[in-house]
């Protein structure tokens, strides 16, 4: 009894001796956390919630939802699957924000100290940060393969082998067959990234970033982490296997080859399982190392391919030198599928959710619409191109997404073209006092464009006299194409009348039915302007030769003159 | 004397502190989850008793809901698939209910088979729909399909076992040793294949072997139960739990206790 008491006493006394030291060591950390709490409560809590549960007052309408910090799940990590992020990861994501979501960048609003402090604080929401004795294991970037045409080619095949298309679609626009049913771990709808618009990636679009995302996975999302689906096979063997796998009928020899490759993989996967479990002998370890090297090599090719799908950077909006200029042709205007369209640069119109008038769209899924145009002496043709992951042609109750509506686009012009750049334009949301003239197209009637007049977003009427707007459209691999052709001038006073050289305001509304877009809930642009590039014929094709001739003449003249001077 | 008082005070403070911690934990306990003993000790059970019975469903049996198979039809739609959240058999018996002892603190070890849990993906369906996995034991996932799956085990506060790993058709067997081993008892946790959105299952990480999942006939059996008095609990995907009012059973050496449960669909809040 006595001894017990004594030990207890000693223990407690000991604690009192040790405590101050522990405290002294932890002081800066505790201070950091205290300071971080202030930053957090001020800047983050209205989205992420006072207790870090992702349930702040502003969270309700947001998709994706603000992160719930109590689960320890972080999408953007430089660490391997199943690991927590590093402090640097957290710092970086707070600094840079998460494009394509409502998570803002904090580089401007908070200084670096404050950002580090808030990192310390958000870690306190999840016990696991305290419990883990070791630092999280980072994904190695060793053996990176330079970006090249050859690498992209190999990567393209791996995109199929790794089955990325299941979610991201054959061409990568996020339109895979699994896309409509994906949710995150909080049961909110989530869409696979459109790999052609990498400025919307949450975690950056460098090749290294892309590599980390699919080697480490995007925790909490539907996107899995990957191990080599053809583990143990070389790149060539894997290609051969896929080739045989896609073959309907195999010869006996091929059959044997196929079985051999399958056995080789099965064997390799067994070894992979052993090593993952911390088992395996020396020989198996060596085999594993070698095979992992091939896997990393494949992964770099794949990252290079994914990188190649997007333009080098987000296109600049269609203003100034980038504005939409309809090009003159003498002959018939080209139909939708004419290759001539490919010779034109497209003008890029970024879109945002309509958040001014109820019902609003806080979580837009359409990034932009790209436009090209040709005109001739009597008509103008436009080609509108935009990405939409799903093709919705009707109002439907969808088990996975909820209610869906029809996809649509409306192209907006003023009824009367303002005289100059400073003259008033109609209100950009479908007009007001000044009316707008609209072309509306809906996915259920793919060959019809309706003319509307509107004096407000809820005040649009179909024009009584529907003019002749020729329409073609197509939906393929996550992308819409709409082609319309109309006379430059019409008899209808409510129509827009077009003349070369005059800048005409233009704006857009688009609806992604799968995202609940209908009525005022839509994505929009503000006013831009376009012009029928004045007929260049004479100037462009006759003047240059004349100028050339003239300057040649001048040159000859000058030379003669100089020669004469020299001989004199 | 003084020091002694001080020590007492410190102790009291410590007790108070731990009480608070406990209370905090309690608050977070989810009524829809299983309940586990604080600790469990493995020891040989001689002349144990048996608890068995049937779980029945009370209420209008909803029509079987056929799942819409929107992809990989050749593999996934060869046999019709139905929603498995509520499987009621002839005589209103309820499949996929976990019946277990809530408060057992010592008893037998898991048998060899239980220590090799396997979750199969076959014809784009998880088999079994409710899977018991001992804490600390590796789950093996099979892919019997010529289709790519991804095994997505949702993360939780306790374990952070969020696993989401692709399983290509070339990989028939995958052990989740690196990422999926739960250190703490909890569950059931949702499992999903995101590629085939209709594929859903549940995993419970458990600390002792006195767990049974009811079969097609709604039957369960718990064997080798050391004599004593226990709380008998259940969990069902849509019928919820009896955490608030578990049944008390008294097991006698070599005896058998019969227990029937009748479950209703839990009202959604």
XYZ file of C-alpha atoms in Angstrom, chain A residues 92-407:
316
model
C 0.456 26.012 -50.671
C -3.227 25.262 -51.162
C -4.192 28.090 -48.799
C -1.824 30.409 -50.639
C -3.023 29.479 -54.109
C -6.661 28.581 -53.501
C -8.539 25.916 -55.436
C -9.581 27.019 -58.924
C -12.885 25.640 -60.117
C -14.240 25.833 -56.559
C -15.111 28.653 -54.199
C -11.920 28.218 -52.152
C -10.167 31.573 -52.628
C -6.431 32.263 -52.783
C -5.076 33.883 -49.627
C -1.784 35.184 -50.911
C -3.143 38.714 -51.145
C -5.246 38.840 -47.984
C -2.949 37.065 -45.511
C 0.797 37.350 -45.024
C 2.945 34.231 -44.950
C 3.082 34.137 -41.121
C -0.667 34.223 -40.881
C -0.949 31.449 -43.442
C 1.463 29.251 -41.451
C -0.476 29.995 -38.273
C -3.764 28.982 -39.829
C -2.113 25.770 -41.067
C -1.206 24.974 -37.459
C -4.743 25.707 -36.386
C -6.664 23.666 -38.975
C -4.526 20.648 -38.104
C -5.998 20.698 -34.600
C -9.375 19.722 -36.031
C -8.167 16.215 -36.797
C -6.546 13.976 -34.184
C -4.638 12.025 -36.793
C -2.151 14.864 -37.270
C -1.123 14.461 -33.636
C -1.159 10.693 -33.614
C 1.043 10.037 -36.607
C 4.557 9.560 -35.334
C 6.236 9.706 -38.698
C 6.156 12.393 -41.311
C 3.879 11.568 -44.239
C 5.614 9.819 -47.097
C 6.034 12.049 -50.117
C 5.587 10.902 -53.679
C 8.957 10.708 -55.351
C 9.375 12.653 -58.573
C 12.431 10.691 -59.578
C 12.800 9.549 -63.168
C 10.672 12.282 -64.638
C 10.322 11.924 -68.393
C 10.595 15.113 -70.437
C 7.537 16.414 -72.241
C 7.743 15.305 -75.864
C 5.597 14.184 -78.740
C 6.713 10.576 -78.342
C 5.945 10.579 -74.638
C 2.485 12.048 -75.263
C 1.783 9.281 -77.795
C 2.664 6.585 -75.268
C 0.667 8.423 -72.608
C -2.375 8.429 -74.831
C -2.419 4.635 -74.923
C -1.893 4.467 -71.179
C -4.894 6.729 -70.678
C -6.939 3.843 -72.064
C -4.988 1.115 -70.242
C -5.414 2.903 -66.905
C -9.142 3.316 -67.680
C -9.155 7.053 -67.027
C -11.848 7.295 -69.707
C -14.386 5.618 -67.416
C -14.807 8.949 -65.676
C -12.951 11.501 -67.784
C -14.309 10.332 -71.143
C -12.611 9.154 -74.325
C -11.251 12.588 -75.119
C -10.950 13.775 -71.534
C -13.759 16.313 -71.225
C -15.048 14.767 -67.987
C -17.867 13.044 -69.865
C -17.074 9.390 -69.090
C -19.890 6.903 -68.679
C -19.370 6.932 -64.897
C -19.380 10.723 -64.638
C -23.088 11.241 -63.905
C -23.105 8.961 -60.852
C -19.970 10.223 -59.090
C -20.214 11.675 -55.607
C -17.645 12.588 -52.983
C -17.411 10.996 -49.532
C -19.797 13.551 -48.137
C -22.369 12.377 -50.687
C -22.306 15.531 -52.733
C -22.315 15.395 -56.498
C -18.881 15.752 -58.024
C -17.806 15.859 -61.623
C -14.547 14.549 -63.057
C -12.220 17.299 -64.206
C -12.361 18.410 -67.830
C -8.797 17.687 -68.885
C -9.033 20.265 -71.685
C -9.481 23.083 -69.181
C -6.677 22.556 -66.719
C -6.905 26.091 -65.340
C -9.820 24.686 -63.349
C -7.722 21.982 -61.669
C -7.845 22.267 -57.908
C -4.212 21.450 -57.322
C -2.299 23.091 -60.157
C -1.646 21.995 -63.715
C 2.087 21.427 -63.869
C 3.052 17.977 -65.067
C 4.299 17.260 -61.525
C 0.906 18.219 -60.083
C -0.959 15.948 -62.485
C 1.440 13.089 -61.720
C 0.876 13.457 -57.983
C -2.898 13.532 -58.344
C -3.225 10.133 -59.915
C -0.335 8.423 -58.173
C -1.600 9.614 -54.773
C -5.304 9.920 -55.543
C -7.566 12.806 -54.579
C -8.659 11.833 -51.072
C -12.359 12.110 -50.356
C -13.241 12.276 -54.044
C -14.330 9.564 -56.438
C -10.968 9.686 -58.188
C -8.992 6.606 -57.137
C -5.253 6.173 -56.800
C -3.606 3.921 -59.306
C -1.137 1.132 -59.363
C 0.051 -0.211 -62.680
C -2.814 -2.159 -64.313
C -0.204 -4.095 -66.262
C 2.227 -4.465 -63.363
C 5.289 -6.459 -64.289
C 4.874 -5.862 -68.020
C 7.089 -3.524 -69.999
C 5.455 -0.735 -71.958
C 5.689 -2.817 -75.144
C 4.289 -5.938 -73.501
C 1.423 -3.935 -72.058
C 0.641 -2.512 -75.488
C 0.675 -6.003 -76.944
C -1.618 -7.251 -74.201
C -4.166 -4.496 -74.860
C -3.982 -5.231 -78.558
C -4.756 -8.895 -77.985
C -7.386 -8.065 -75.382
C -9.279 -5.968 -77.917
C -9.151 -8.690 -80.517
C -12.324 -10.667 -81.017
C -10.759 -13.869 -82.257
C -7.259 -14.995 -81.401
C -5.152 -17.603 -83.123
C -3.806 -20.406 -80.967
C -0.412 -18.757 -80.850
C -1.947 -15.460 -79.825
C -4.048 -17.174 -77.221
C -0.924 -18.644 -75.717
C 0.874 -15.331 -75.770
C -2.114 -13.706 -74.098
C -2.242 -16.304 -71.337
C 1.463 -15.936 -70.753
C 1.134 -12.190 -70.325
C -1.814 -12.666 -67.963
C 0.156 -15.123 -65.855
C 3.062 -12.749 -65.754
C 0.835 -9.998 -64.418
C -0.903 -12.237 -61.882
C 2.499 -13.264 -60.603
C 3.660 -9.664 -60.448
C 0.522 -8.575 -58.569
C 1.145 -11.285 -55.986
C 4.593 -9.868 -55.424
C 3.202 -6.344 -55.282
C 0.763 -7.466 -52.573
C 3.582 -9.045 -50.609
C 5.783 -5.966 -50.758
C 2.877 -3.668 -49.918
C 2.353 -5.784 -46.815
C 6.031 -5.409 -45.898
C 6.826 -8.998 -46.819
C 8.706 -10.616 -49.686
C 12.257 -11.906 -50.115
C 15.258 -10.220 -51.695
C 14.506 -11.439 -55.190
C 10.919 -10.314 -54.991
C 12.022 -6.941 -53.709
C 14.307 -6.559 -56.681
C 11.539 -7.514 -59.073
C 9.264 -5.009 -57.358
C 11.808 -2.185 -57.666
C 12.234 -2.877 -61.370
C 8.514 -3.065 -62.041
C 7.835 0.095 -60.066
C 10.384 1.887 -62.198
C 8.370 0.937 -65.262
C 5.190 2.052 -63.532
C 6.647 5.461 -62.715
C 7.842 5.756 -66.287
C 4.349 4.979 -67.537
C 2.899 7.484 -65.094
C 5.098 10.269 -66.425
C 4.012 9.497 -69.984
C 0.432 9.620 -68.823
C 0.965 12.938 -67.035
C 2.529 14.335 -70.194
C -0.468 13.222 -72.222
C -2.955 14.750 -69.772
C -0.954 17.970 -69.844
C -1.083 18.012 -73.650
C -4.884 18.020 -73.722
C -5.191 21.600 -72.481
C -3.870 24.706 -74.184
C -0.635 26.021 -72.714
C -2.570 28.529 -70.713
C -6.151 29.637 -70.332
C -7.109 31.479 -73.543
C -7.528 35.224 -73.234
C -11.037 36.594 -73.275
C -12.397 37.911 -76.570
C -11.591 41.563 -76.120
C -9.158 43.906 -77.863
C -6.930 42.028 -80.223
C -8.678 38.773 -79.289
C -12.171 39.956 -80.090
C -14.360 38.036 -82.481
C -13.833 39.082 -86.084
C -16.050 37.429 -88.643
C -13.998 36.691 -91.753
C -15.168 37.528 -95.242
C -15.477 34.858 -97.908
C -16.693 35.464 -101.418
C -18.521 32.195 -101.853
C -21.038 30.120 -99.953
C -20.542 30.080 -96.199
C -19.036 26.775 -95.048
C -21.363 24.269 -93.333
C -20.685 23.078 -89.784
C -18.344 20.223 -90.609
C -16.273 21.993 -93.246
C -12.559 21.770 -92.501
C -12.263 25.448 -93.370
C -13.470 26.290 -89.870
C -10.230 24.849 -88.519
C -8.282 27.614 -90.186
C -9.903 30.217 -87.934
C -8.687 31.070 -84.446
C -11.527 30.767 -81.966
C -12.548 33.636 -79.740
C -12.945 32.668 -76.103
C -15.806 33.923 -73.966
C -15.428 32.967 -70.278
C -18.680 32.380 -68.418
C -19.729 32.750 -64.789
C -22.730 31.612 -62.767
C -25.684 33.988 -62.732
C -25.846 35.105 -59.078
C -27.794 38.356 -59.306
C -31.356 37.163 -59.663
C -33.022 34.203 -57.888
C -32.763 31.305 -58.595
C -28.985 31.647 -58.885
C -26.188 29.390 -60.053
C -23.282 29.352 -57.578
C -21.572 26.286 -58.988
C -21.289 26.653 -62.727
C -20.156 23.667 -64.794
C -19.700 25.354 -68.167
C -16.392 27.187 -68.352
C -16.751 29.141 -71.560
C -18.019 29.248 -75.114
C -15.707 29.581 -78.112
C -16.888 31.242 -81.293
C -15.824 31.506 -84.929
C -17.554 33.272 -87.754
C -17.540 33.790 -91.526
C -19.658 36.124 -93.601
C -20.167 36.923 -97.253
C -22.042 39.646 -99.074
C -25.455 38.548 -97.868
C -25.113 36.176 -94.909
C -23.219 35.487 -91.722
C -22.457 32.077 -90.128
C -21.368 31.436 -86.555
C -19.918 28.334 -84.974
C -20.395 28.119 -81.208
C -18.457 25.435 -79.329
C -18.755 24.598 -75.633
C -18.020 21.697 -73.319
C -20.788 20.053 -71.331
C -20.244 16.657 -69.707
C -23.749 15.387 -70.374
C -26.275 15.579 -73.175
C -29.652 16.488 -71.701
C -32.612 16.947 -73.982
C -35.530 16.978 -71.573
C -36.677 17.676 -68.062
C -36.131 14.452 -66.153
C -35.928 13.020 -62.677
C -32.477 11.493 -62.434
C -31.735 9.157 -59.558
C -28.148 10.251 -59.237
C -28.225 13.926 -60.063
C -31.748 14.903 -59.080
C -33.811 16.945 -61.472
C -32.206 17.650 -64.824
C -33.271 20.023 -67.532
C -32.558 20.671 -71.138
C -29.166 21.964 -72.285
